[in-house]
Structures are given as structure tokens and as C-alpha cells.
Short mmCIF file of C-alpha atoms in Angstrom, two decimals:
data_model
loop_
_atom_site.label_atom_id
_atom_site.label_comp_id
_atom_site.label_asym_id
_atom_site.label_seq_id
_atom_site.Cartn_x
_atom_site.Cartn_y
_atom_site.Cartn_z
CA MET A 1 32.99 -50.50 14.71
CA LYS A 2 34.30 -47.31 14.10
CA ILE A 3 33.77 -44.48 16.41
CA ARG A 4 31.69 -42.14 14.20
CA THR A 5 29.18 -45.09 13.25
CA MET A 6 28.67 -45.62 17.50
CA LYS A 7 28.30 -41.95 18.08
CA TYR A 8 26.06 -42.35 15.06
CA PHE A 9 24.19 -44.90 16.75
CA ALA A 10 24.14 -43.13 19.61
CA GLY A 11 22.84 -39.63 18.14
CA GLN A 12 19.87 -42.04 16.15
CA GLY A 13 18.96 -43.76 19.12
CA PHE A 14 18.81 -40.31 21.19
CA ARG A 15 16.80 -38.67 17.71
CA GLY A 16 14.64 -41.72 17.48
CA ILE A 17 13.55 -40.86 21.48
CA TRP A 18 13.22 -37.81 20.46
CA ARG A 19 11.00 -38.12 17.50
CA ASN A 20 8.99 -40.65 18.25
CA ARG A 21 8.62 -38.88 21.89
CA LEU A 22 5.12 -39.67 22.85
CA MET A 23 5.95 -43.49 22.31
CA SER A 24 9.27 -43.46 24.24
CA LEU A 25 7.70 -42.09 26.95
CA ALA A 26 5.20 -44.49 27.17
CA SER A 27 7.46 -46.43 27.52
CA ILE A 28 10.51 -45.36 29.89
CA GLY A 29 5.92 -44.33 31.95
CA THR A 30 6.17 -48.49 31.66
CA ILE A 31 9.58 -49.47 32.87
CA ALA A 32 8.84 -46.29 35.80
CA SER A 33 6.02 -47.80 36.91
CA CYS A 34 6.87 -50.66 37.03
CA LEU A 35 9.98 -50.63 38.88
CA MET A 36 8.58 -47.84 41.27
CA ILE A 37 6.29 -50.89 42.62
CA VAL A 38 9.34 -53.39 42.73
CA GLY A 39 11.75 -50.33 44.29
CA ILE A 40 8.12 -49.46 46.83
CA PHE A 41 7.56 -53.69 47.33
CA TYR A 42 11.89 -53.86 48.04
CA CYS A 43 11.72 -50.85 50.51
CA ILE A 44 8.94 -52.95 52.75
CA ALA A 45 10.17 -56.26 52.20
CA VAL A 46 13.68 -54.96 53.35
CA ASN A 47 11.99 -53.08 56.79
CA VAL A 48 9.82 -55.34 57.46
CA ASP A 49 12.54 -58.27 57.67
CA TYR A 50 14.79 -55.39 59.55
CA MET A 51 11.89 -54.89 62.20
CA LEU A 52 11.30 -58.93 62.30
CA GLU A 53 15.03 -59.49 62.78
CA THR A 54 15.44 -57.16 65.03
CA LEU A 55 12.67 -58.51 67.07
CA GLU A 56 13.60 -61.74 66.85
CA GLU A 57 16.42 -61.01 69.18
CA THR A 58 14.08 -59.61 71.67
CA THR A 59 11.73 -62.77 71.58
CA GLY A 60 13.93 -65.74 72.80
CA ILE A 61 13.72 -68.73 74.76
CA THR A 62 14.70 -69.30 78.53
CA VAL A 63 15.40 -72.44 79.87
CA PHE A 64 15.66 -73.41 83.77
CA TYR A 65 15.87 -75.45 86.29
CA THR A 66 12.52 -76.61 88.25
CA GLU A 67 14.60 -77.68 91.86
CA GLU A 68 15.18 -75.57 94.47
CA THR A 69 17.74 -72.49 93.59
CA GLU A 70 20.20 -74.26 96.53
CA GLU A 71 20.49 -77.50 94.99
CA ILE A 72 21.68 -76.26 91.64
CA SER A 73 25.53 -76.69 91.59
CA GLU A 74 27.62 -75.49 89.13
CA GLU A 75 28.64 -78.92 87.17
CA LYS A 76 24.19 -78.58 86.72
CA ILE A 77 24.94 -75.65 85.47
CA GLN A 78 27.67 -76.20 83.12
CA ALA A 79 26.07 -79.33 81.64
CA LEU A 80 23.01 -78.22 80.63
CA GLU A 81 25.08 -75.79 79.11
CA ASP A 82 26.98 -78.17 77.21
CA GLN A 83 23.71 -79.91 75.92
CA LEU A 84 22.40 -76.17 74.80
CA ASN A 85 25.34 -76.28 72.64
CA ARG A 86 24.60 -79.14 70.94
CA ILE A 87 21.50 -78.34 69.84
CA ASP A 88 21.13 -76.36 66.02
CA HIS A 89 19.90 -73.34 65.54
CA ILE A 90 20.84 -71.97 68.97
CA GLU A 91 22.95 -69.05 67.60
CA LYS A 92 23.92 -67.29 71.30
CA ILE A 93 23.39 -68.73 75.18
CA ILE A 94 23.22 -66.47 77.75
CA TYR A 95 23.45 -66.97 81.48
CA ILE A 96 21.87 -65.10 83.50
CA SER A 97 22.47 -65.98 87.53
CA PRO A 98 19.73 -65.30 90.09
CA GLU A 99 21.21 -62.17 91.00
CA GLU A 100 21.14 -61.12 87.58
CA ALA A 101 17.28 -61.63 87.00
CA LEU A 102 16.67 -59.71 89.99
CA ASN A 103 18.45 -57.05 89.33
CA LYS A 104 16.66 -57.15 85.65
CA GLU A 105 13.21 -57.43 87.57
CA LYS A 106 14.09 -54.21 89.84
CA GLU A 107 14.31 -52.56 86.13
CA GLU A 108 11.19 -53.91 85.12
CA TRP A 109 8.96 -53.19 88.17
CA GLY A 110 10.19 -49.36 87.74
CA GLU A 111 9.29 -47.54 90.33
CA TYR A 112 8.09 -49.98 91.93
CA GLY A 113 10.96 -51.70 92.29
CA SER A 114 11.80 -51.32 95.99
CA LEU A 115 9.51 -54.08 96.76
CA LEU A 116 12.03 -56.49 95.63
CA GLU A 117 14.66 -55.39 98.18
CA GLY A 118 15.17 -57.78 100.70
CA LEU A 119 15.01 -60.69 98.50
CA GLU A 120 18.68 -60.44 97.03
CA ASN A 121 19.44 -62.96 100.89
CA ASP A 122 16.53 -65.01 100.00
CA ASN A 123 16.33 -64.99 95.90
CA PRO A 124 13.69 -67.09 94.96
CA LEU A 125 14.47 -66.47 90.81
CA PRO A 126 16.26 -69.75 89.44
CA PRO A 127 19.69 -69.66 87.36
CA SER A 128 18.87 -69.73 83.41
CA PHE A 129 19.15 -69.78 80.40
CA GLU A 130 18.38 -67.15 77.21
CA LEU A 131 18.73 -68.28 73.87
CA THR A 132 18.45 -66.42 70.98
CA LEU A 133 18.35 -68.90 67.84
CA ASP A 134 19.63 -67.64 64.37
CA ASP A 135 16.02 -67.98 62.15
CA ILE A 136 12.99 -67.76 64.65
CA ARG A 137 11.26 -70.65 62.23
CA TYR A 138 12.99 -74.02 63.28
CA GLN A 139 11.62 -72.38 67.02
CA LYS A 140 9.60 -74.81 66.77
CA GLU A 141 12.49 -77.83 66.47
CA VAL A 142 14.51 -76.60 68.93
CA ILE A 143 11.60 -75.90 71.18
CA SER A 144 11.37 -80.23 70.74
CA GLN A 145 14.67 -80.74 71.32
CA LEU A 146 14.86 -79.06 74.10
CA ASN A 147 11.41 -81.07 76.00
CA GLN A 148 13.93 -84.00 75.99
CA ILE A 149 16.49 -82.64 78.57
CA ASN A 150 15.44 -83.80 82.19
CA GLY A 151 13.94 -81.46 85.18
CA ILE A 152 14.06 -77.91 82.93
CA GLU A 153 11.27 -76.05 82.54
CA ILE A 154 11.44 -73.60 78.92
CA ARG A 155 9.40 -70.30 78.19
CA TYR A 156 8.83 -68.62 75.11
CA LEU A 157 5.78 -67.00 73.52
CA GLU A 158 4.78 -69.06 70.83
CA GLU A 159 1.61 -67.14 69.85
CA GLU A 160 3.45 -63.82 69.08
CA THR A 161 6.47 -66.46 67.24
CA LYS A 162 3.78 -67.73 65.44
CA ILE A 163 2.09 -64.76 64.40
CA LEU A 164 5.87 -63.14 63.58
CA ILE A 165 6.68 -65.61 61.31
CA GLY A 166 3.23 -65.71 59.85
CA PHE A 167 3.43 -62.00 58.59
CA ASN A 168 6.62 -62.31 57.56
CA ASN A 169 5.87 -65.03 55.18
CA MET A 170 2.90 -63.41 54.08
CA ILE A 171 4.88 -60.33 53.61
CA ARG A 172 7.34 -62.53 51.52
CA ILE A 173 4.74 -63.89 49.31
CA VAL A 174 2.47 -60.85 48.44
CA SER A 175 5.89 -58.90 47.95
CA LEU A 176 7.13 -62.09 45.17
CA VAL A 177 3.92 -62.47 43.35
CA LEU A 178 3.06 -59.01 42.51
CA ILE A 179 6.59 -58.51 41.88
CA VAL A 180 6.30 -61.66 39.43
CA ILE A 181 2.59 -59.88 37.88
CA LEU A 182 3.61 -56.56 37.52
CA GLY A 183 6.91 -57.72 36.20
CA PHE A 184 4.64 -59.38 33.66
CA ILE A 185 2.58 -56.89 32.82
CA GLY A 186 6.16 -54.62 32.42
CA VAL A 187 7.80 -56.97 30.47
CA MET A 188 4.13 -57.02 28.02
CA LEU A 189 3.57 -53.44 27.78
CA MET A 190 7.67 -52.73 26.69
CA ASP A 191 6.67 -55.28 24.44
CA ASN A 192 3.81 -53.57 23.17
CA THR A 193 5.27 -50.28 23.21
CA ILE A 194 8.80 -51.42 21.46
CA ARG A 195 6.25 -53.59 18.57
CA LEU A 196 4.60 -50.18 17.82
CA THR A 197 7.66 -47.91 17.41
CA VAL A 198 9.07 -50.84 15.48
CA TYR A 199 6.05 -50.82 13.26
CA ILE A 200 6.65 -46.89 13.00
CA ARG A 201 9.53 -47.57 11.37
CA LYS A 202 8.92 -50.33 9.56
CA ASN A 203 9.71 -48.46 6.24
CA GLU A 204 12.86 -46.93 7.68
CA ILE A 205 14.68 -50.18 8.08
CA ASN A 206 12.91 -52.06 4.69
CA ILE A 207 14.87 -49.12 3.31
CA MET A 208 17.79 -49.41 5.50
CA LYS A 209 18.32 -52.84 3.60
CA TYR A 210 18.14 -51.62 0.74
CA ILE A 211 20.54 -49.09 0.82
CA GLY A 212 22.73 -51.83 2.08
CA ALA A 213 22.88 -51.64 5.96
CA THR A 214 23.88 -54.56 7.67
CA ASP A 215 21.50 -55.82 9.69
CA TRP A 216 23.45 -55.43 13.24
CA PHE A 217 23.68 -51.56 11.85
CA ILE A 218 20.17 -51.72 12.13
CA ARG A 219 19.58 -52.85 15.67
CA TRP A 220 21.94 -50.84 17.01
CA PRO A 221 20.25 -47.48 17.35
CA PHE A 222 17.12 -49.48 18.95
CA ILE A 223 19.01 -51.42 21.24
CA ILE A 224 20.42 -47.83 22.28
CA GLU A 225 16.89 -46.32 22.14
CA GLY A 226 16.27 -49.55 24.69
CA ILE A 227 19.18 -48.68 27.18
CA ILE A 228 17.85 -45.27 27.32
CA ILE A 229 14.49 -45.58 27.60
CA GLY A 230 15.63 -48.16 30.66
CA VAL A 231 17.85 -45.87 32.43
CA ILE A 232 15.43 -43.16 32.29
CA GLY A 233 12.87 -45.56 33.35
CA SER A 234 15.15 -46.62 36.14
CA ILE A 235 16.32 -43.55 37.26
CA LEU A 236 13.07 -41.59 37.35
CA PRO A 237 11.74 -43.92 39.97
CA LEU A 238 14.38 -44.00 42.20
CA ILE A 239 14.55 -40.29 42.77
CA VAL A 240 11.24 -40.86 43.44
CA ILE A 241 11.07 -43.24 45.91
CA TRP A 242 14.64 -41.81 46.98
CA PHE A 243 12.64 -38.21 48.80
CA SER A 244 9.75 -39.85 49.65
CA TYR A 245 12.28 -42.96 51.58
CA ASN A 246 13.88 -40.08 52.90
CA PHE A 247 10.84 -38.09 54.47
CA ILE A 248 8.51 -40.86 55.52
CA THR A 249 11.10 -42.45 57.43
CA GLU A 250 11.87 -38.83 59.09
CA LEU A 251 8.26 -38.34 59.28
CA ILE A 252 8.07 -41.64 61.25
CA TYR A 253 10.87 -40.86 63.55
CA GLU A 254 9.41 -38.08 64.44
CA ARG A 255 6.24 -38.18 65.43
CA ASN A 256 6.14 -41.29 67.32
CA THR A 257 9.14 -41.35 69.17
CA PHE A 258 7.45 -43.62 71.18
CA ILE A 259 7.39 -47.25 68.35
CA GLN A 260 11.00 -46.26 67.09
CA LYS A 261 11.95 -49.28 69.10
CA ILE A 262 9.40 -51.26 66.89
CA LEU A 263 9.79 -49.20 63.46
CA VAL A 264 13.30 -49.61 62.93
CA PHE A 265 14.30 -48.38 59.28
CA ARG A 266 17.36 -49.63 56.86
CA THR A 267 18.93 -46.53 56.49
CA THR A 268 18.17 -44.80 52.60
CA GLY A 269 21.59 -45.85 51.80
CA GLU A 270 21.68 -49.25 52.56
CA ILE A 271 18.45 -49.18 50.56
CA PHE A 272 19.81 -47.87 47.29
CA ASN A 273 22.75 -49.85 47.94
CA LEU A 274 20.99 -52.72 45.95
CA LEU A 275 17.77 -51.06 45.01
CA THR A 276 20.01 -48.79 42.28
CA PRO A 277 21.58 -51.60 40.59
CA ILE A 278 18.55 -53.60 40.47
CA SER A 279 16.26 -50.95 39.32
CA LEU A 280 19.32 -50.81 36.38
CA VAL A 281 19.42 -54.52 35.47
CA ILE A 282 15.40 -54.48 35.42
CA GLY A 283 14.86 -51.23 33.21
CA ILE A 284 18.11 -51.90 30.84
CA GLY A 285 17.03 -55.27 30.75
CA ILE A 286 13.37 -54.84 29.60
CA GLY A 287 14.53 -52.19 26.97
CA VAL A 288 17.13 -53.99 25.44
CA ILE A 289 15.11 -57.46 24.98
CA GLY A 290 11.96 -55.33 24.28
CA SER A 291 13.78 -53.75 21.54
CA ALA A 292 15.69 -57.24 19.92
CA ILE A 293 12.59 -59.29 20.34
CA SER A 294 10.46 -56.65 18.20
CA ILE A 295 13.07 -55.71 15.83
CA ARG A 296 14.19 -59.24 14.94
CA ARG A 297 10.79 -60.09 13.24
CA TYR A 298 11.27 -56.52 11.12
CA LEU A 299 14.69 -57.83 9.96
CA LYS A 300 13.27 -60.58 7.50
CA VAL A 301 13.79 -58.39 4.44
CA MET B 1 28.64 -56.53 -16.06
CA ILE B 2 25.41 -58.78 -15.34
CA GLN B 3 24.77 -61.86 -16.18
CA LEU B 4 21.48 -64.37 -16.42
CA HIS B 5 21.52 -67.45 -17.65
CA ASN B 6 18.67 -69.71 -17.75
CA ILE B 7 16.63 -68.22 -14.91
CA THR B 8 13.17 -69.27 -14.37
CA LYS B 9 11.55 -68.27 -10.39
CA ILE B 10 8.93 -69.90 -9.81
CA TYR B 11 6.85 -68.38 -6.04
CA PRO B 12 6.03 -71.20 -3.48
CA ASN B 13 1.98 -71.03 -4.83
CA ASN B 14 3.22 -72.15 -8.20
CA VAL B 15 3.11 -69.59 -9.56
CA THR B 16 5.75 -69.16 -12.58
CA ALA B 17 6.83 -65.91 -12.67
CA LEU B 18 10.29 -66.32 -15.30
CA LYS B 19 10.52 -69.01 -17.60
CA ASN B 20 14.54 -69.25 -18.57
CA ILE B 21 15.76 -66.16 -18.92
CA SER B 22 19.04 -65.27 -19.83
CA LEU B 23 20.25 -61.92 -20.97
CA SER B 24 23.81 -59.96 -20.44
CA ILE B 25 23.72 -56.35 -19.33
CA GLU B 26 27.68 -55.09 -20.17
CA LYS B 27 28.97 -52.14 -18.44
CA GLY B 28 27.91 -48.57 -19.49
CA GLU B 29 24.51 -49.31 -20.85
CA PHE B 30 20.96 -48.02 -20.88
CA VAL B 31 18.27 -51.06 -20.61
CA PHE B 32 14.79 -50.41 -20.00
CA ILE B 33 13.19 -53.80 -18.98
CA ILE B 34 9.13 -53.24 -20.50
CA GLY B 35 6.38 -55.56 -19.92
CA SER B 36 2.92 -54.80 -17.97
CA SER B 37 2.09 -55.28 -14.64
CA GLY B 38 2.88 -59.18 -13.61
CA SER B 39 4.87 -59.90 -16.35
CA GLY B 40 7.74 -61.01 -14.59
CA LYS B 41 10.08 -57.54 -15.06
CA SER B 42 9.58 -56.76 -10.80
CA THR B 43 10.88 -60.24 -10.40
CA LEU B 44 13.57 -59.80 -12.70
CA LEU B 45 14.72 -56.70 -10.37
CA LYS B 46 13.83 -58.41 -6.93
CA LEU B 47 16.53 -61.69 -7.90
CA LEU B 48 18.77 -58.78 -8.90
CA LEU B 49 18.47 -57.03 -5.23
CA LYS B 50 18.68 -60.83 -3.37
CA GLU B 51 15.19 -60.25 -2.39
CA ILE B 52 14.61 -63.77 -3.23
CA GLU B 53 16.24 -66.52 -5.19
CA PRO B 54 16.02 -68.00 -8.30
CA THR B 55 14.49 -71.36 -8.56
CA GLN B 56 16.91 -71.99 -11.21
CA GLY B 57 20.06 -71.18 -13.20
CA GLU B 58 22.72 -68.73 -12.28
CA ILE B 59 23.12 -64.72 -11.43
CA ILE B 60 26.08 -63.10 -12.42
CA ILE B 61 27.21 -59.45 -10.89
CA ASN B 62 30.47 -57.85 -11.36
CA ASP B 63 32.48 -61.91 -11.83
CA LYS B 64 30.41 -62.43 -8.71
CA ASN B 65 28.15 -65.44 -8.77
CA ILE B 66 25.59 -64.28 -6.72
CA THR B 67 23.26 -66.63 -7.19
CA HIS B 68 23.15 -68.38 -3.50
CA LEU B 69 24.60 -65.32 -1.34
CA LYS B 70 24.83 -65.75 2.54
CA LYS B 71 22.56 -63.18 4.31
CA LYS B 72 25.64 -61.85 6.08
CA GLU B 73 26.47 -60.58 1.89
CA ILE B 74 23.63 -59.16 0.91
CA PRO B 75 24.32 -55.80 2.46
CA PHE B 76 27.61 -55.47 0.36
CA LEU B 77 26.02 -57.10 -2.44
CA ARG B 78 23.06 -54.29 -2.52
CA ARG B 79 26.20 -51.23 -2.20
CA LYS B 80 27.42 -52.17 -5.81
CA LEU B 81 23.81 -51.63 -6.38
CA GLY B 82 21.93 -47.42 -6.35
CA VAL B 83 18.04 -48.06 -6.00
CA VAL B 84 14.98 -45.81 -7.58
CA PHE B 85 11.56 -46.66 -6.38
CA GLN B 86 8.14 -45.56 -8.11
CA ASP B 87 7.52 -44.56 -4.61
CA PHE B 88 10.80 -42.17 -3.78
CA ARG B 89 11.02 -44.48 -0.04
CA LEU B 90 12.67 -41.46 1.06
CA LEU B 91 13.23 -41.63 5.25
CA PRO B 92 9.92 -38.89 6.32
CA ASN B 93 11.96 -37.91 9.03
CA LYS B 94 15.09 -37.42 7.45
CA THR B 95 15.87 -34.29 5.60
CA VAL B 96 17.24 -34.09 1.72
CA TYR B 97 20.41 -33.83 3.01
CA GLU B 98 20.13 -36.59 5.71
CA ASN B 99 18.69 -39.10 3.23
CA VAL B 100 21.35 -38.29 1.52
CA ALA B 101 23.92 -38.64 3.99
CA PHE B 102 22.64 -41.61 5.62
CA ALA B 103 23.29 -43.78 2.24
CA MET B 104 27.52 -43.12 2.87
CA GLN B 105 27.11 -43.51 7.05
CA ILE B 106 25.83 -46.82 6.48
CA VAL B 107 29.23 -47.56 4.49
CA GLU B 108 30.95 -45.68 7.46
CA ALA B 109 32.37 -42.69 5.42
CA THR B 110 34.04 -40.31 7.07
CA PRO B 111 32.42 -37.44 8.47
CA LYS B 112 34.48 -35.15 5.88
CA GLU B 113 33.97 -37.48 2.88
CA ILE B 114 30.49 -36.74 3.54
CA ARG B 115 30.70 -32.69 3.81
CA ARG B 116 32.10 -32.56 0.43
CA ASN B 117 30.11 -35.69 -1.11
CA VAL B 118 26.35 -34.57 -0.60
CA PRO B 119 26.48 -30.94 -1.71
CA MET B 120 27.90 -32.40 -4.59
CA VAL B 121 24.99 -34.68 -5.58
CA LEU B 122 22.61 -32.35 -4.37
CA SER B 123 23.85 -29.92 -6.61
CA MET B 124 24.22 -32.39 -9.43
CA VAL B 125 20.58 -33.42 -9.22
CA GLY B 126 19.31 -29.21 -8.76
CA LEU B 127 18.56 -29.79 -5.00
CA ALA B 128 20.88 -27.64 -3.73
CA LYS B 129 18.75 -25.58 -2.24
CA LYS B 130 16.08 -27.74 -1.05
CA ALA B 131 18.67 -29.68 0.99
CA ARG B 132 17.25 -28.86 4.49
CA CYS B 133 13.52 -30.01 3.79
CA TYR B 134 12.17 -32.21 4.89
CA PRO B 135 10.33 -35.06 1.97
CA ASN B 136 6.52 -34.05 2.75
CA GLN B 137 7.51 -30.68 1.45
CA LEU B 138 8.74 -31.59 -1.53
CA SER B 139 7.45 -32.17 -4.77
CA GLY B 140 6.91 -35.71 -6.70
CA GLY B 141 9.92 -34.80 -8.41
CA GLU B 142 11.93 -33.59 -6.23
CA GLN B 143 11.81 -36.55 -3.80
CA GLN B 144 13.07 -38.87 -7.02
CA ARG B 145 15.89 -36.74 -7.76
CA THR B 146 16.38 -36.72 -3.57
CA ALA B 147 15.72 -41.09 -4.13
CA LEU B 148 18.29 -40.62 -7.14
CA ALA B 149 20.67 -38.82 -5.14
CA ARG B 150 20.87 -41.27 -2.25
CA ALA B 151 21.45 -43.80 -4.91
CA ILE B 152 24.43 -42.68 -6.69
CA ILE B 153 26.33 -40.76 -3.61
CA ASN B 154 28.07 -44.28 -3.03
CA ASN B 155 28.98 -43.84 -6.89
CA PRO B 156 27.38 -48.11 -7.51
CA PRO B 157 28.85 -49.57 -11.12
CA ILE B 158 25.08 -49.85 -11.14
CA LEU B 159 21.81 -48.25 -10.92
CA ILE B 160 18.46 -49.97 -10.58
CA CYS B 161 15.48 -48.10 -11.64
CA ASP B 162 11.34 -49.78 -10.41
CA GLU B 163 9.27 -47.60 -12.58
CA PRO B 164 10.90 -44.00 -11.81
CA THR B 165 8.35 -41.82 -13.21
CA GLY B 166 5.17 -43.62 -12.19
CA ASN B 167 4.45 -41.42 -10.29
CA LEU B 168 5.35 -38.33 -11.75
CA ASP B 169 3.63 -35.79 -14.31
CA PRO B 170 5.41 -36.19 -17.69
CA VAL B 171 7.34 -32.66 -17.58
CA THR B 172 9.02 -34.11 -14.59
CA SER B 173 9.57 -37.11 -15.99
CA TRP B 174 11.41 -36.05 -18.07
CA GLU B 175 13.33 -34.37 -16.16
CA ILE B 176 14.31 -37.83 -14.09
CA MET B 177 15.08 -39.45 -17.33
CA LYS B 178 17.59 -36.50 -18.28
CA LEU B 179 19.33 -37.25 -14.62
CA LEU B 180 19.18 -40.66 -15.53
CA LYS B 181 21.21 -39.68 -18.32
CA ASP B 182 23.56 -37.73 -17.16
CA ILE B 183 24.54 -40.41 -14.55
CA ASN B 184 24.64 -42.89 -17.11
CA ASP B 185 27.17 -40.65 -19.24
CA ARG B 186 29.69 -41.07 -16.32
CA GLY B 187 30.03 -44.47 -16.74
CA THR B 188 26.99 -46.28 -14.37
CA THR B 189 24.96 -49.06 -16.01
CA VAL B 190 21.50 -48.05 -15.68
CA ILE B 191 18.31 -50.50 -15.76
CA ILE B 192 14.99 -49.09 -15.69
CA ALA B 193 12.12 -50.99 -15.48
CA THR B 194 8.76 -48.71 -16.83
CA HIS B 195 5.66 -49.56 -19.05
CA GLU B 196 5.99 -45.45 -20.46
CA LYS B 197 5.73 -46.26 -23.94
CA ASP B 198 6.47 -42.34 -24.90
CA ILE B 199 9.72 -42.20 -23.21
CA VAL B 200 11.08 -45.85 -24.36
CA ASP B 201 10.05 -44.37 -27.61
CA LYS B 202 12.14 -41.50 -27.69
CA MET B 203 15.08 -42.65 -25.95
CA LYS B 204 16.32 -44.93 -28.32
CA LYS B 205 17.82 -47.25 -26.28
CA ARG B 206 18.25 -51.23 -25.43
CA VAL B 207 14.47 -52.46 -24.96
CA ILE B 208 13.80 -56.07 -22.97
CA GLU B 209 10.51 -57.25 -23.28
CA ILE B 210 9.13 -59.64 -20.99
CA LYS B 211 6.18 -60.85 -21.16
CA ASN B 212 4.25 -63.58 -19.06
CA GLY B 213 7.61 -64.51 -17.78
CA THR B 214 9.54 -65.11 -20.75
CA LEU B 215 12.04 -63.05 -22.75
CA ILE B 216 10.59 -61.82 -26.25
CA ARG B 217 12.63 -58.97 -27.54
CA ASP B 218 15.81 -57.79 -26.98
CA LEU B 219 16.70 -54.59 -29.26
CA SER B 220 19.39 -52.45 -28.70
CA LYS B 221 18.52 -49.02 -29.97
CA GLY B 222 14.37 -50.12 -29.80
CA GLY B 223 11.03 -49.59 -28.90
CA TYR B 224 8.11 -49.88 -26.89
CA SER B 225 5.94 -52.12 -29.49
CA ASP B 226 6.90 -53.96 -32.46
CA GLU B 227 5.30 -51.26 -34.59
CA ASP B 228 8.31 -48.16 -34.25
#
């Protein structure tokens, strides 16, 4: 293909969009709104995942011996750690000595911490292990394995974990279902729009064939038109999401400093690292496939 | 230049459009193909343009057997055949200049060639001043001239016209016929399907008449009907 022919195709692609501005606008709008929703749900899903990850790290399992603290030997602690090491899905094992446990309690009691003074010599708190899982969904499995170890007590947040997992799964399912439905609607609308565009140009294609245009010569301008529409249709929601994301996260951080510990957000950069290519691929994909399918019907002159 | 050997065309609905037609058209000829609607003359043109395939027989254009052509090769055959239709078939969203230049872009002519040849052809058909007009700003005659300019811009050896004056008034029709004669004088083989008696009678050119799918008359310097 000669360069001037490519220039011609590109020029025709842009002209096609301009001369069919209403249809092009409809196509861009369809892709843009589809990708806008994909983008919004992507932002929500990524951040919910991120928040859950952060929460997962703080909702661990605590394991300790039920015997009197004095009777627990170093070897016993070491043996328990070895046993814990053998269980799958445990990511981190932190040993907390009675002294550390007491200090932690004091911290949590805050201004009443002084009430715990004097317990150092008669520490009622046992040595314990805090376990963090690689994925909170395996909690049940790990707990059942821990239950087989004798003489220990297991403390964990069962109800809270259940709610977290449920919420996590719900968000994933809802967003996936919505993206599939909206993607389907998007493709259908796009197909309709392009079909209409091609229908408007049916005569043009017919004439081109009589003049001796090859099929690819006829196809290219439409495909380039699809690419341009796809690119514009994916960039528009990206710009909107960029600004609103910055605005909303800043707003939440500013107004509600106290929930910052729970409401942690991915940075705009982190979001767009993946959202940009996803949007472009989906947008251009819908544009090109839509054009190609619709053109095929009318090339059988 | 064009040879048809025993061409028969039966459409899928079992209508026989052409029955055992054989004819030969030499280089530089000016030929009228006449016959009433449904006689089969459109089918004949469609066969030449490879819009349809013959049921039987052979078609040879420019010493090349085109009876069975691969789909990919059809565009290249059509570049050797300029085509003009009754309904002009111009691209409505392109100017006169762009419509003509378009036929050159398809054969990947250089911009220099396009800038040189398009104004030349437009002045030849008398449309130099209308180059920037869109088809809907032109009269019927002007639209057909544009179509003619487009058909001959790449110097095809053969020009096929399907009822080129069908939508035009008599005066305009004659202007178009004169143009076609000019084109023929430059060496292009011209084939015109028509049922305009006046024009055929006055032009005194070769006439091929088709009736019910059979070739019933082939006369050089003939008229529209036998009485002439």
C-alpha cells in the first residue's frame, strides 16, 4: 500500500466521521457511555479490592496455649511455630511475647493504660502467634486445621470475615454482570450504528465497486473510521474519570479524615495504568469489529 | 476486443435472459445495443461487467477469457471498462472534481497526475467551471457529463453506457451523444444500451438488437427498426 493511499484512507475516515457527524456522534456516545460505566465499575472494584486487602491484613487469627504462662517452655513455642508453618495459606506468623502483648494492651487502653501498671511481674497474658492469611477466603480451611492442634485456643473474627467475603464476592459478581450486560448492549448499539452508516453509504460502496475499487480499498476508510470513533469514544470517559476520580478521592480525604484508615484509595496513576489500555482496546475493538462486520454485508456486489 | 461465444444466461428463478448469443465487437467500434425492457440487454452488460456469470458460453475481453474470474480479479477487469449509468451514480458527498479524482485514487495515481488529468477531462466534457459543485447542484446533463468524465479518466479501452440518456431531455441527450462520439473518435470502444429510436436512427452506427434473449439483428450503420 502506498503512503498516499494510506493518507487517502485516513482522510476519508475523518471525512466520513465529519460528513456523518450525527451517526458518528451516536457511535462515539455509545462507546463512551459503555466505557464510562466500565471505568466507574473498574474504579469501584479495584478500590473495594484494595480496601479489603488492607482490611484482611488487620483481621488476623490469634493462636495461644491455654496453659499457665510459666509452664510454656521455649521448645513448646518453637514446636507450635513449626506446626503453624506447615499449614497452607498462612502468609505471615508473628510471635508476640507476653511483654509485647501487655504493651499493646496498654496502648489500646490509652489514658487508662496506667491501670495495667504492675502487671509486668505477674503477666496474665500468654505468648501468642498472630497469623495473616494470603487470602481471607481460606480462613475456614485454616481454622479447621488449627483445631487439630491440642491445647491451643484460637481467636478470630468469624462474623466480620464472613461479611467481608460476602461483600467482596457481591461486588465482583455485580460488576462483572454489569460489565457483561453493558458490553453486550454496547456492541449491539455499535453494530446498529455502523450498520446504519454503511447503509447510508451503500450506494457509495456500489459505485466504488463499479469503478474498480478492490474490497480492501473500500474497507479501509470504514475501518479507520471505526478506529477513530473507538479512540475518541475511549478517551472521553478516561478524561472524565480522571478528573472526577481526583476530585472525589480528594474530597473524601479532606472531609473525613477519621475514615481514612478504612477508605484507602488507589492513586489515579495506579488506576489509569491499566484502565487506559483496557478502555482503548475495548473502544477500538468495538469500533473496528463493528465496522468490519457491517461492511462485509455490503461488499457482495 | 470483445467476443461472446454462445452465451446463455438462466437466472436462478429459471428465467432465461439470454439464449445462445454470439457476437464480436472490434476495437474502436461504436455499438448500440437495443431492445425493449426485459429483452436481455441489461443482462448482457452485467455479464461484461462481471456482475453475474454466464450459465453457458465464453466471454473474452482484450484477449483475456473472463468467463470465470476470481473475485479478486474483478476490480482489475472493471478498471479496463468505463461505465456510465442512466441514474449517473455519482457520490453525492463529493464535488465534481472529487468524483472524477476518485476514480484515479482507486488506481493509485500520483497526486501530480490527478491534478493534471482531472481538469483536462473536466474541460473536455465542458464542466471546468463546475468542478467545485456537488452533484445536487448540477442539472441532469451536467451530472451525466461528470459520470462520463469519471468513466474515461483512466483511459479505459472500452466504455459501457447503460441508457446514458434515459433521464435526460432530447437536447441534453444529443450533447451527451456528441461527447460519446468524441470519446469514440479518440479510439475508445463505445457500447451503448438504449431504446431511444431518434438517437439510434440519426447516429447511423452499428446496431445489435436483442429480443426475448436472442440476437435478432446485427447491422452496421443501422437504424432502430427494420423499416429504416
